[in-house]
C-alpha atoms as one frame of an Amber mdcrd trajectory, in Angstrom:
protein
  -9.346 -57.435  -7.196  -9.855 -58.881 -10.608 -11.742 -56.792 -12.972 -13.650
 -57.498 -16.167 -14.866 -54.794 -18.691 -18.393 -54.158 -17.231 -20.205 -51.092
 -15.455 -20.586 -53.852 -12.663 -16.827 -54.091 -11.924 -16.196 -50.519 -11.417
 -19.251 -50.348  -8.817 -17.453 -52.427  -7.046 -13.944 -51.012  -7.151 -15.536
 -47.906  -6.649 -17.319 -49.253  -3.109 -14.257 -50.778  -2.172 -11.873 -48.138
  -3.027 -14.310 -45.161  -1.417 -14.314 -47.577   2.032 -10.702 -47.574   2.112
  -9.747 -43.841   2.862  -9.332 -42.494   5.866 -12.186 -39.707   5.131 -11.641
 -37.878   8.542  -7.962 -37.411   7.919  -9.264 -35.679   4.415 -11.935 -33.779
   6.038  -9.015 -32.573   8.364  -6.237 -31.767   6.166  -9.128 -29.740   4.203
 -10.374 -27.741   7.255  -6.678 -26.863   8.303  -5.916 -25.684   5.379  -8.676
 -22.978   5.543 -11.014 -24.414   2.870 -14.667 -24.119   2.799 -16.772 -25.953
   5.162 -19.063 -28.122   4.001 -18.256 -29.838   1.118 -21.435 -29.687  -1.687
 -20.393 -30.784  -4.892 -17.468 -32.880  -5.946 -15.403 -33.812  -9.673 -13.944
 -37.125 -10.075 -10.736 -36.941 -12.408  -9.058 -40.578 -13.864  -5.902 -40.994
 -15.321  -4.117 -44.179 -16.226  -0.271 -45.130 -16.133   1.226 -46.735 -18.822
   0.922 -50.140 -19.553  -1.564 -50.312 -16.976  -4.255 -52.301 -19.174  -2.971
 -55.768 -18.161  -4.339 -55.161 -15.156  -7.353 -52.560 -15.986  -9.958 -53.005
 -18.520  -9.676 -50.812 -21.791 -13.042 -49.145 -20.931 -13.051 -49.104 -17.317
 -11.994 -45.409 -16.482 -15.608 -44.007 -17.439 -17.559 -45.935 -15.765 -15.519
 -46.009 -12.778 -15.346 -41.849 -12.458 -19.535 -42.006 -12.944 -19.216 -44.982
  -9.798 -17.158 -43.359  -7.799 -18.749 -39.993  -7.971 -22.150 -41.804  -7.227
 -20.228 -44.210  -4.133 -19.178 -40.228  -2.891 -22.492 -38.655  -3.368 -24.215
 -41.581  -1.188 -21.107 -41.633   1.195 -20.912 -37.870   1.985 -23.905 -36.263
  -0.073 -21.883 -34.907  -2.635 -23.273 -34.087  -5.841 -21.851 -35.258  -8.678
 -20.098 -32.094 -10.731 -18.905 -32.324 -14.488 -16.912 -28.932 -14.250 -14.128
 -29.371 -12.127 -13.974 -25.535 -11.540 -17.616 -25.441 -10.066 -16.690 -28.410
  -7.850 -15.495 -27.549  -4.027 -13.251 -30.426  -4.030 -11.292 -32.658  -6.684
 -11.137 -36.444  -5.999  -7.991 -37.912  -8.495  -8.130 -41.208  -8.879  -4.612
 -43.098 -10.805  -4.844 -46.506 -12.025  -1.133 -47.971 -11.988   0.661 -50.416
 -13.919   1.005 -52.521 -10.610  -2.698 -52.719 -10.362  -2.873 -50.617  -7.040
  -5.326 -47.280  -7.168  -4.026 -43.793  -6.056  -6.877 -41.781  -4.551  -6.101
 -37.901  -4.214  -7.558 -35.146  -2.843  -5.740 -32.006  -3.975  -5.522 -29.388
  -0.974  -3.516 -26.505  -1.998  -2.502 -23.557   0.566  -0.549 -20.384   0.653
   2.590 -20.835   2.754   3.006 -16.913   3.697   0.273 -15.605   5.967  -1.487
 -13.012   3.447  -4.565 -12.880   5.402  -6.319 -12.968   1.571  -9.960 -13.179
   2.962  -9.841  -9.737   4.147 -10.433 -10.698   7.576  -8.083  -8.776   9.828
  -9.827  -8.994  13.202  -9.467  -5.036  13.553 -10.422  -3.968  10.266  -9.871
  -0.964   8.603  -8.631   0.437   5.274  -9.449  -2.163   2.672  -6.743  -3.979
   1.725  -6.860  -3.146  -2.229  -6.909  -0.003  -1.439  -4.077  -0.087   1.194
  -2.057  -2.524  -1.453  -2.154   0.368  -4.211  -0.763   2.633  -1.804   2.114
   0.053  -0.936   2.979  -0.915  -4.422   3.386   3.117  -5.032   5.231   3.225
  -2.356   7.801   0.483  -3.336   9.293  -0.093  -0.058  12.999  -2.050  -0.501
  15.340  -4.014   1.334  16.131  -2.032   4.673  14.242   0.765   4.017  12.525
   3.006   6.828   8.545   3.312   6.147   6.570   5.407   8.389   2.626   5.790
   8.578   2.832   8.565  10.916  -1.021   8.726  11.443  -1.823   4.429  11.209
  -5.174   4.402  12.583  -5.612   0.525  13.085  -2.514  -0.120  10.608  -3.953
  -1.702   7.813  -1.912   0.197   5.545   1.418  -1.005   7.236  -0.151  -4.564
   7.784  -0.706  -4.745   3.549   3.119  -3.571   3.232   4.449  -5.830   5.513
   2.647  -8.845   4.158   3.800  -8.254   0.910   7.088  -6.219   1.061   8.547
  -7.450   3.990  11.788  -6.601   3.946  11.624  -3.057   4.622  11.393  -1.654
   8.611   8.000  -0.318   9.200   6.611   2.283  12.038   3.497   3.420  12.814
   2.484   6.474  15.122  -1.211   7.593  16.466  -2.290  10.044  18.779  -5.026
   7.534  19.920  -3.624   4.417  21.925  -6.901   2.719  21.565  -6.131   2.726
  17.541  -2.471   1.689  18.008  -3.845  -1.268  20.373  -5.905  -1.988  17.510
  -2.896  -1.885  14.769  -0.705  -4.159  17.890  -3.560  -6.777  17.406  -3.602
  -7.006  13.302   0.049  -7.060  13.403   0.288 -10.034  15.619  -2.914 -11.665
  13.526  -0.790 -11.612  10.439   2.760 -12.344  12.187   4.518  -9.442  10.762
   6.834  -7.229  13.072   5.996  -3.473  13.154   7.230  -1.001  15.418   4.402
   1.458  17.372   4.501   4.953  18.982   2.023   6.576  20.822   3.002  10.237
  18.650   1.133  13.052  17.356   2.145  14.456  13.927   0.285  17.851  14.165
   2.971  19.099  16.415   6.618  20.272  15.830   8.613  17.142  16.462   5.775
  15.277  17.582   7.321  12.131  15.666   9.661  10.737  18.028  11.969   9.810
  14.701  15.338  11.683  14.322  15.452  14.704  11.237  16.018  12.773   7.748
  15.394   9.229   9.116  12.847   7.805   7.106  12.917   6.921   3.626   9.462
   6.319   2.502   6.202   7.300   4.506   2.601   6.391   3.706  -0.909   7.816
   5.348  -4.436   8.656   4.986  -4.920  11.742   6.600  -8.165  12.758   8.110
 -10.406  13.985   5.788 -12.896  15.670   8.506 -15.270  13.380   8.008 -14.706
  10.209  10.147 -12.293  11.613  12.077 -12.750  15.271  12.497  -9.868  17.804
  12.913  -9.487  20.618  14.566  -9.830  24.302  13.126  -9.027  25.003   9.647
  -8.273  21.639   7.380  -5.630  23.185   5.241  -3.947  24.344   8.403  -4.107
  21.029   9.877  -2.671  19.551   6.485   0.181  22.070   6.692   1.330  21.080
  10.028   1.483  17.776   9.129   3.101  17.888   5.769   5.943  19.910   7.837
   6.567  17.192  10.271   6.577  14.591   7.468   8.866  16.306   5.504  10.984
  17.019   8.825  11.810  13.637   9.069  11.729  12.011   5.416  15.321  11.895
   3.792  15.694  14.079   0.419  15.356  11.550  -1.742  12.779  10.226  -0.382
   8.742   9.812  -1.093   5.207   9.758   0.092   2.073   8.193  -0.887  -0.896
  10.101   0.533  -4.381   9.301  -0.087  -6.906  12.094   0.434 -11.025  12.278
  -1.133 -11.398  14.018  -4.221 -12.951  17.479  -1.760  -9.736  17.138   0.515
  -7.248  16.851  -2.349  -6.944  20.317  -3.248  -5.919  21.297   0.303  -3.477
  18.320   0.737  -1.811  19.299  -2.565  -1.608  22.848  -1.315   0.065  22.057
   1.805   2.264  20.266  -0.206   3.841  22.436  -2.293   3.821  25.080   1.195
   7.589  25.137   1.346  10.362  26.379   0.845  13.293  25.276  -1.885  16.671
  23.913  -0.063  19.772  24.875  -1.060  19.910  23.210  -4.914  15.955  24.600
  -5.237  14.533  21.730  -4.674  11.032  21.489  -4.402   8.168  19.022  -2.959
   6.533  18.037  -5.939   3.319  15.287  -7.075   4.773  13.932  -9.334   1.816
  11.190  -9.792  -2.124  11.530  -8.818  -4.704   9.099  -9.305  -8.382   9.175
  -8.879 -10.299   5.659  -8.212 -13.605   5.083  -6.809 -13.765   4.103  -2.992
 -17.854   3.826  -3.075 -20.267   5.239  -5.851 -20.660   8.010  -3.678 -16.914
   8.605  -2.399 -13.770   8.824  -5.045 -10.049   8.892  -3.318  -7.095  10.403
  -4.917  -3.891   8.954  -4.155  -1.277  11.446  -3.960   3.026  10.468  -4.954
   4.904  13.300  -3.551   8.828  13.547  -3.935  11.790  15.801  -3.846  12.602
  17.565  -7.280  15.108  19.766  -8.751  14.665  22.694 -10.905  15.351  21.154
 -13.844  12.869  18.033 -13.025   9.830  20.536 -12.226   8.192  20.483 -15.477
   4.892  20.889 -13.554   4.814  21.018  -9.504   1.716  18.868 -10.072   1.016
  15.475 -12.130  -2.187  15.190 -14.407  -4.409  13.214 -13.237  -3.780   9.826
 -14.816  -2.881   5.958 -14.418   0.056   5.102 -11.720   3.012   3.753 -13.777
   2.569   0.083 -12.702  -1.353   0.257 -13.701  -2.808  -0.888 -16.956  -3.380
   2.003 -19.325  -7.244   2.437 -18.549  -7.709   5.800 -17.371 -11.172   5.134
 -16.099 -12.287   6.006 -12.533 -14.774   3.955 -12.232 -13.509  -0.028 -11.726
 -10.262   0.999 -10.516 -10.616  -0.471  -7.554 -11.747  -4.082  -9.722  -8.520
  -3.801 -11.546  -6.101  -2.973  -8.803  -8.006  -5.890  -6.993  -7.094  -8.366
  -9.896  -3.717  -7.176 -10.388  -3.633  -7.781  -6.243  -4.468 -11.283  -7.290
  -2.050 -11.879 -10.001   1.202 -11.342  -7.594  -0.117 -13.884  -4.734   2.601
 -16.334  -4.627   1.925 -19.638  -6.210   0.018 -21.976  -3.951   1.756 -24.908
  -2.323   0.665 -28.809  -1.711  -1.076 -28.922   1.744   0.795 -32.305   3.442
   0.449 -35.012   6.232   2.870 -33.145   8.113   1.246 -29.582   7.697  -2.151
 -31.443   9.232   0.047 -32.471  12.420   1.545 -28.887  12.583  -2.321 -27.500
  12.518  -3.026 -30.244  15.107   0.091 -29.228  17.621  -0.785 -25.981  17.309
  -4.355 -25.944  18.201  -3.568 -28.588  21.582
Protein backbone atom coordinates (compact mmCIF):
# COMPACT_ATOMS: atom_id res chain seq x y z
CA UNK A 1 0.00 0.00 0.00
CA UNK A 2 1.41 3.32 -0.98
CA UNK A 3 1.35 5.92 1.62
CA UNK A 4 1.55 9.70 1.56
CA UNK A 5 2.18 11.96 4.68
CA UNK A 6 -1.49 12.59 5.72
CA UNK A 7 -3.76 11.59 8.83
CA UNK A 8 -5.86 10.00 5.89
CA UNK A 9 -3.21 7.38 4.98
CA UNK A 10 -2.71 5.99 8.33
CA UNK A 11 -6.68 5.51 8.72
CA UNK A 12 -6.37 3.44 6.20
CA UNK A 13 -3.32 1.35 7.04
CA UNK A 14 -4.68 1.27 10.29
CA UNK A 15 -8.25 -0.41 8.89
CA UNK A 16 -6.38 -2.59 6.80
CA UNK A 17 -3.74 -3.66 9.10
CA UNK A 18 -6.44 -4.17 12.24
CA UNK A 19 -8.57 -6.56 9.51
CA UNK A 20 -5.65 -8.60 8.93
CA UNK A 21 -5.02 -10.40 12.36
CA UNK A 22 -6.28 -13.32 13.30
CA UNK A 23 -8.00 -11.65 16.57
CA UNK A 24 -9.35 -15.06 17.93
CA UNK A 25 -5.94 -16.65 17.86
CA UNK A 26 -4.89 -13.38 20.13
CA UNK A 27 -7.86 -13.57 22.26
CA UNK A 28 -6.70 -17.29 22.73
CA UNK A 29 -3.11 -17.16 23.30
CA UNK A 30 -4.22 -14.33 25.96
CA UNK A 31 -6.82 -16.49 27.81
CA UNK A 32 -4.32 -19.53 27.96
CA UNK A 33 -1.95 -17.76 29.30
CA UNK A 34 -4.11 -16.86 32.39
CA UNK A 35 -4.62 -13.14 31.63
CA UNK A 36 -7.55 -11.13 32.52
CA UNK A 37 -10.75 -11.59 30.81
CA UNK A 38 -12.14 -9.00 29.17
CA UNK A 39 -9.97 -6.78 27.65
CA UNK A 40 -10.98 -2.77 28.61
CA UNK A 41 -8.39 -0.53 27.69
CA UNK A 42 -5.55 -0.90 25.28
CA UNK A 43 -1.81 1.18 24.42
CA UNK A 44 -0.63 1.29 20.97
CA UNK A 45 3.34 1.40 20.88
CA UNK A 46 5.27 2.32 17.19
CA UNK A 47 8.65 1.85 16.43
CA UNK A 48 10.39 2.17 13.11
CA UNK A 49 13.43 0.16 11.55
CA UNK A 50 16.06 1.82 10.01
CA UNK A 51 15.97 3.18 6.79
CA UNK A 52 12.46 2.47 6.76
CA UNK A 53 11.35 6.09 5.47
CA UNK A 54 11.57 5.17 1.75
CA UNK A 55 8.79 3.36 2.26
CA UNK A 56 6.98 5.23 5.38
CA UNK A 57 6.24 8.81 5.63
CA UNK A 58 8.49 10.94 8.07
CA UNK A 59 5.37 11.79 10.16
CA UNK A 60 3.31 8.83 9.83
CA UNK A 61 3.98 6.92 13.20
CA UNK A 62 1.66 9.44 15.25
CA UNK A 63 -1.03 9.48 13.50
CA UNK A 64 -1.05 5.93 12.79
CA UNK A 65 -0.78 4.84 16.81
CA UNK A 66 -3.96 7.56 17.38
CA UNK A 67 -5.70 5.34 14.08
CA UNK A 68 -5.02 2.29 15.13
CA UNK A 69 -5.98 2.71 18.71
CA UNK A 70 -9.33 4.29 17.40
CA UNK A 71 -9.68 1.13 14.41
CA UNK A 72 -9.23 -1.16 18.02
CA UNK A 73 -11.56 0.77 20.15
CA UNK A 74 -14.43 0.45 17.33
CA UNK A 75 -13.23 -3.20 16.53
CA UNK A 76 -13.24 -4.62 20.11
CA UNK A 77 -14.41 -1.57 22.38
CA UNK A 78 -11.20 -0.83 23.65
CA UNK A 79 -10.46 2.41 25.01
CA UNK A 80 -7.77 4.15 23.93
CA UNK A 81 -4.94 4.31 26.97
CA UNK A 82 -1.84 6.77 26.94
CA UNK A 83 -0.09 4.88 29.93
CA UNK A 84 0.96 1.70 28.83
CA UNK A 85 1.04 0.46 32.51
CA UNK A 86 -2.78 1.23 33.03
CA UNK A 87 -3.50 -0.56 29.74
CA UNK A 88 -4.62 -4.49 29.99
CA UNK A 89 -2.99 -5.21 26.81
CA UNK A 90 -0.04 -3.73 24.58
CA UNK A 91 -0.59 -3.70 20.77
CA UNK A 92 3.30 -3.13 19.08
CA UNK A 93 3.16 -2.16 15.91
CA UNK A 94 7.00 -2.18 13.69
CA UNK A 95 7.24 -0.45 10.51
CA UNK A 96 10.16 -2.26 8.47
CA UNK A 97 12.54 -1.23 5.98
CA UNK A 98 10.79 -3.75 3.51
CA UNK A 99 7.60 -1.89 3.89
CA UNK A 100 5.73 -4.88 5.63
CA UNK A 101 4.04 -4.02 9.32
CA UNK A 102 4.73 -6.26 12.42
CA UNK A 103 1.69 -6.28 14.69
CA UNK A 104 2.43 -7.67 18.34
CA UNK A 105 0.66 -8.47 21.14
CA UNK A 106 3.02 -9.10 24.04
CA UNK A 107 1.70 -12.13 26.27
CA UNK A 108 4.14 -12.91 28.88
CA UNK A 109 3.74 -16.08 31.34
CA UNK A 110 5.53 -17.78 34.13
CA UNK A 111 6.88 -21.14 32.97
CA UNK A 112 6.98 -22.83 36.65
CA UNK A 113 3.55 -23.42 38.14
CA UNK A 114 3.72 -20.85 41.23
CA UNK A 115 0.10 -20.78 41.65
CA UNK A 116 0.82 -16.68 42.24
CA UNK A 117 -2.97 -15.78 42.48
CA UNK A 118 -3.29 -17.42 45.71
CA UNK A 119 -5.79 -19.73 44.51
CA UNK A 120 -4.99 -23.20 45.78
CA UNK A 121 -8.35 -24.96 45.50
CA UNK A 122 -7.96 -26.14 49.29
CA UNK A 123 -6.80 -23.12 50.83
CA UNK A 124 -5.18 -22.59 53.87
CA UNK A 125 -2.18 -20.80 55.39
CA UNK A 126 -1.57 -17.77 53.24
CA UNK A 127 1.06 -18.16 51.12
CA UNK A 128 3.26 -15.01 52.37
CA UNK A 129 3.01 -16.18 55.38
CA UNK A 130 3.83 -19.87 54.57
CA UNK A 131 6.81 -18.39 52.13
CA UNK A 132 8.51 -16.59 55.27
CA UNK A 133 8.46 -19.72 57.01
CA UNK A 134 10.13 -21.55 53.93
CA UNK A 135 12.75 -19.00 53.20
CA UNK A 136 13.73 -19.44 57.16
CA UNK A 137 13.73 -22.66 56.69
CA UNK A 138 16.19 -22.78 53.69
CA UNK A 139 15.51 -26.18 52.54
CA UNK A 140 18.66 -27.50 50.07
CA UNK A 141 19.40 -29.94 47.57
CA UNK A 142 18.30 -33.45 49.05
CA UNK A 143 17.33 -32.38 52.16
CA UNK A 144 14.50 -34.13 54.35
CA UNK A 145 11.64 -31.44 55.36
CA UNK A 146 8.90 -32.56 57.50
CA UNK A 147 5.59 -30.62 58.49
CA UNK A 148 4.64 -33.13 60.93
CA UNK A 149 1.19 -31.48 61.66
CA UNK A 150 0.35 -30.09 57.59
CA UNK A 151 -3.19 -29.37 57.96
CA UNK A 152 -4.12 -28.86 54.18
CA UNK A 153 -0.22 -28.42 53.30
CA UNK A 154 0.07 -25.06 52.27
CA UNK A 155 3.17 -24.66 54.04
CA UNK A 156 4.85 -27.66 52.15
CA UNK A 157 2.99 -26.62 48.85
CA UNK A 158 4.92 -22.82 49.21
CA UNK A 159 8.33 -24.87 49.78
CA UNK A 160 7.96 -27.06 47.11
CA UNK A 161 7.02 -24.44 44.58
CA UNK A 162 9.85 -22.52 45.31
CA UNK A 163 12.62 -24.80 46.77
CA UNK A 164 12.06 -27.78 45.02
CA UNK A 165 14.81 -29.67 45.33
CA UNK A 166 14.55 -30.76 48.77
CA UNK A 167 12.21 -34.14 49.77
CA UNK A 168 9.19 -33.00 51.56
CA UNK A 169 6.64 -35.01 54.04
CA UNK A 170 3.73 -34.14 55.58
CA UNK A 171 1.81 -36.01 58.50
CA UNK A 172 -1.90 -35.28 60.05
CA UNK A 173 -3.91 -37.01 62.39
CA UNK A 174 -6.99 -36.00 60.25
CA UNK A 175 -7.21 -37.86 56.76
CA UNK A 176 -9.82 -35.47 55.65
CA UNK A 177 -6.90 -32.60 55.96
CA UNK A 178 -4.24 -34.81 54.30
CA UNK A 179 -6.93 -35.47 51.37
CA UNK A 180 -7.05 -31.87 51.30
CA UNK A 181 -3.02 -31.30 51.20
CA UNK A 182 -3.16 -34.65 48.29
CA UNK A 183 -5.43 -32.22 46.23
CA UNK A 184 -3.15 -28.81 46.44
CA UNK A 185 -0.22 -30.88 45.79
CA UNK A 186 -1.50 -32.30 42.60
CA UNK A 187 -3.06 -28.54 41.73
CA UNK A 188 0.44 -27.20 41.76
CA UNK A 189 2.30 -30.44 40.29
CA UNK A 190 4.77 -30.75 43.01
CA UNK A 191 5.53 -34.30 44.56
CA UNK A 192 5.07 -34.57 48.38
CA UNK A 193 4.99 -37.54 50.37
CA UNK A 194 1.74 -38.02 53.04
CA UNK A 195 1.17 -40.00 56.28
CA UNK A 196 -1.79 -40.44 58.08
CA UNK A 197 0.52 -39.84 61.74
CA UNK A 198 -0.07 -38.26 64.94
CA UNK A 199 2.81 -36.26 66.51
CA UNK A 200 1.40 -36.03 70.12
CA UNK A 201 2.42 -39.56 70.68
CA UNK A 202 5.83 -41.29 71.30
CA UNK A 203 6.88 -42.35 67.85
CA UNK A 204 3.78 -41.38 66.36
CA UNK A 205 5.90 -40.11 63.22
CA UNK A 206 6.37 -43.07 61.23
CA UNK A 207 10.08 -41.46 60.29
CA UNK A 208 13.20 -43.33 61.63
CA UNK A 209 15.27 -41.40 64.90
CA UNK A 210 17.57 -38.52 63.27
CA UNK A 211 16.02 -38.67 59.75
CA UNK A 212 14.96 -35.38 58.97
CA UNK A 213 16.92 -32.42 58.46
CA UNK A 214 14.68 -29.50 58.54
CA UNK A 215 10.94 -29.52 59.82
CA UNK A 216 8.37 -26.73 59.59
CA UNK A 217 4.67 -26.40 61.38
CA UNK A 218 2.04 -24.32 62.81
CA UNK A 219 0.96 -25.92 65.75
CA UNK A 220 -2.48 -25.55 67.11
CA UNK A 221 -2.91 -22.64 68.92
CA UNK A 222 -6.37 -23.79 70.69
CA UNK A 223 -8.21 -21.68 68.87
CA UNK A 224 -9.19 -23.18 65.45
CA UNK A 225 -8.20 -26.33 66.24
CA UNK A 226 -8.54 -27.06 69.86
CA UNK A 227 -6.23 -29.43 71.84
CA UNK A 228 -6.64 -31.49 74.37
CA UNK A 229 -5.83 -30.77 78.19
CA UNK A 230 -3.15 -28.49 79.11
CA UNK A 231 -1.50 -26.46 75.92
CA UNK A 232 2.00 -26.43 77.24
CA UNK A 233 1.67 -30.15 77.77
CA UNK A 234 0.46 -30.68 74.39
CA UNK A 235 3.45 -28.43 73.06
CA UNK A 236 5.86 -30.61 75.06
CA UNK A 237 4.84 -33.79 73.55
CA UNK A 238 5.23 -32.56 70.38
CA UNK A 239 8.47 -30.72 70.58
CA UNK A 240 9.78 -34.33 71.89
CA UNK A 241 8.71 -36.18 68.87
CA UNK A 242 10.11 -33.43 66.61
CA UNK A 243 13.23 -33.39 68.12
CA UNK A 244 13.14 -37.39 68.14
CA UNK A 245 13.43 -37.44 64.66
CA UNK A 246 15.31 -34.13 63.46
CA UNK A 247 19.17 -34.75 62.94
CA UNK A 248 21.55 -32.58 65.37
CA UNK A 249 22.31 -30.18 63.17
CA UNK A 250 19.33 -29.65 62.14
CA UNK A 251 16.39 -26.78 62.46
CA UNK A 252 12.81 -25.80 62.85
CA UNK A 253 10.68 -23.00 61.92
CA UNK A 254 7.58 -22.87 64.12
CA UNK A 255 5.01 -20.31 63.96
CA UNK A 256 2.85 -19.85 67.06
CA UNK A 257 0.37 -16.34 68.06
CA UNK A 258 1.94 -13.92 70.15
CA UNK A 259 -0.47 -15.69 73.54
CA UNK A 260 0.86 -19.25 72.45
CA UNK A 261 4.50 -18.23 72.07
CA UNK A 262 5.52 -18.27 75.52
CA UNK A 263 4.42 -21.91 75.94
CA UNK A 264 5.96 -23.08 72.58
CA UNK A 265 9.27 -21.46 73.62
CA UNK A 266 8.99 -23.22 76.94
CA UNK A 267 8.53 -26.55 75.57
CA UNK A 268 11.35 -25.80 73.67
CA UNK A 269 13.98 -25.34 75.76
CA UNK A 270 12.19 -28.65 78.00
CA UNK A 271 15.20 -30.85 77.43
CA UNK A 272 17.85 -32.18 78.26
CA UNK A 273 21.72 -31.36 76.99
CA UNK A 274 23.36 -34.46 74.91
CA UNK A 275 26.54 -35.51 75.46
CA UNK A 276 28.71 -32.15 74.21
CA UNK A 277 25.75 -29.96 76.24
CA UNK A 278 24.05 -29.13 73.60
CA UNK A 279 21.01 -27.39 73.89
CA UNK A 280 17.66 -26.57 71.78
CA UNK A 281 17.93 -23.06 71.39
CA UNK A 282 15.73 -19.88 69.33
CA UNK A 283 18.11 -18.59 68.00
CA UNK A 284 15.73 -16.11 65.83
CA UNK A 285 11.97 -14.81 66.70
CA UNK A 286 9.95 -12.57 64.78
CA UNK A 287 6.70 -10.91 65.40
CA UNK A 288 4.49 -9.78 62.19
CA UNK A 289 0.94 -9.02 62.00
CA UNK A 290 -1.43 -11.88 60.67
CA UNK A 291 -4.76 -9.52 61.07
CA UNK A 292 -5.06 -6.17 63.13
CA UNK A 293 -6.41 -8.22 65.69
CA UNK A 294 -4.02 -11.43 65.54
CA UNK A 295 0.08 -11.03 65.52
CA UNK A 296 2.16 -14.49 64.81
CA UNK A 297 5.60 -15.07 65.98
CA UNK A 298 7.69 -17.20 63.97
CA UNK A 299 9.91 -19.23 65.97
CA UNK A 300 13.93 -20.60 64.42
CA UNK A 301 14.89 -23.28 66.75
CA UNK A 302 18.35 -25.16 66.41
CA UNK A 303 20.89 -27.26 68.13
CA UNK A 304 23.64 -25.21 70.09
CA UNK A 305 26.69 -25.77 72.00
CA UNK A 306 27.77 -24.28 75.17
CA UNK A 307 29.88 -21.98 73.85
CA UNK A 308 27.15 -20.74 71.10
CA UNK A 309 24.39 -20.17 73.97
CA UNK A 310 24.88 -16.61 74.52
CA UNK A 311 21.11 -16.44 75.25
CA UNK A 312 18.76 -19.73 74.96
CA UNK A 313 16.38 -17.19 73.41
CA UNK A 314 16.72 -14.52 70.41
CA UNK A 315 15.36 -10.85 70.88
CA UNK A 316 12.73 -10.24 69.18
CA UNK A 317 13.89 -8.70 65.91
CA UNK A 318 14.11 -8.83 61.93
CA UNK A 319 14.93 -12.50 60.34
CA UNK A 320 18.42 -12.20 58.75
CA UNK A 321 17.17 -12.19 55.11
CA UNK A 322 14.54 -9.25 56.02
CA UNK A 323 15.10 -5.59 55.46
CA UNK A 324 16.19 -3.85 58.64
CA UNK A 325 12.61 -2.44 59.61
CA UNK A 326 11.81 -3.74 62.86
CA UNK A 327 8.20 -2.77 62.63
CA UNK A 328 5.33 -5.22 63.30
CA UNK A 329 2.97 -3.74 61.65
CA UNK A 330 3.42 -4.15 57.48
CA UNK A 331 5.48 -7.10 57.85
CA UNK A 332 3.40 -9.07 56.15
CA UNK A 333 3.43 -6.04 53.01
CA UNK A 334 7.13 -6.37 52.96
CA UNK A 335 7.62 -10.08 53.10
CA UNK A 336 4.82 -10.00 50.35
CA UNK A 337 7.03 -7.69 48.08
CA UNK A 338 10.17 -9.35 48.76
CA UNK A 339 7.84 -12.68 47.72
CA UNK A 340 7.49 -10.75 44.52
CA UNK A 341 10.97 -9.75 43.83
CA UNK A 342 12.31 -13.60 43.59
CA UNK A 343 9.42 -14.76 41.00
CA UNK A 344 11.40 -15.91 38.15
CA UNK A 345 11.50 -13.66 35.18
CA UNK A 346 8.48 -14.05 32.96
CA UNK A 347 8.77 -15.81 29.63
CA UNK A 348 7.24 -15.03 25.92
CA UNK A 349 3.84 -16.88 25.73
CA UNK A 350 4.16 -18.69 21.93
CA UNK A 351 2.10 -20.31 19.04
CA UNK A 352 3.16 -23.50 20.28
CA UNK A 353 2.32 -22.90 24.08
CA UNK A 354 -1.47 -21.96 22.64
CA UNK A 355 -1.55 -25.59 20.95
CA UNK A 356 -0.15 -27.18 24.21
CA UNK A 357 -3.18 -25.25 26.20
CA UNK A 358 -5.43 -26.50 23.35
CA UNK A 359 -4.22 -30.44 23.59
CA UNK A 360 -4.52 -30.28 26.95
CA UNK A 361 -7.95 -29.05 27.46
CA UNK A 362 -9.42 -31.78 24.39
Amino acid sequence: MGLGSNSSNASELAAWATAAVDWQQVFAAWVAANNSWPLQKCHVTLRRRKHSEGRFAEDISLPLRRELALCLEKLHGWVPEVHRSAADLELQVILCNDGNIVLEVPILVQRRALGLAGGLPRPGMKQVEAWAIAKSLEPLRGEVVLDPMCGKGTLLAEAANWWPDAHYVGCDSDWSQLEASQENFAYLSVHVETHLANATYPRGLPLADASVDKIMTAPPWDRQFAVEGDLGVFYRRILEEFRRVLRPNGRMVLLASRDTSGLLIDAVLHDEADTAGARWCVVARRCFDITDETIGVLLVVELRLPEEQSARVAKVGPLWWEDASKSLRGTRAAWSRLRAKSLPTLQPFFSRDLAACCQTSK
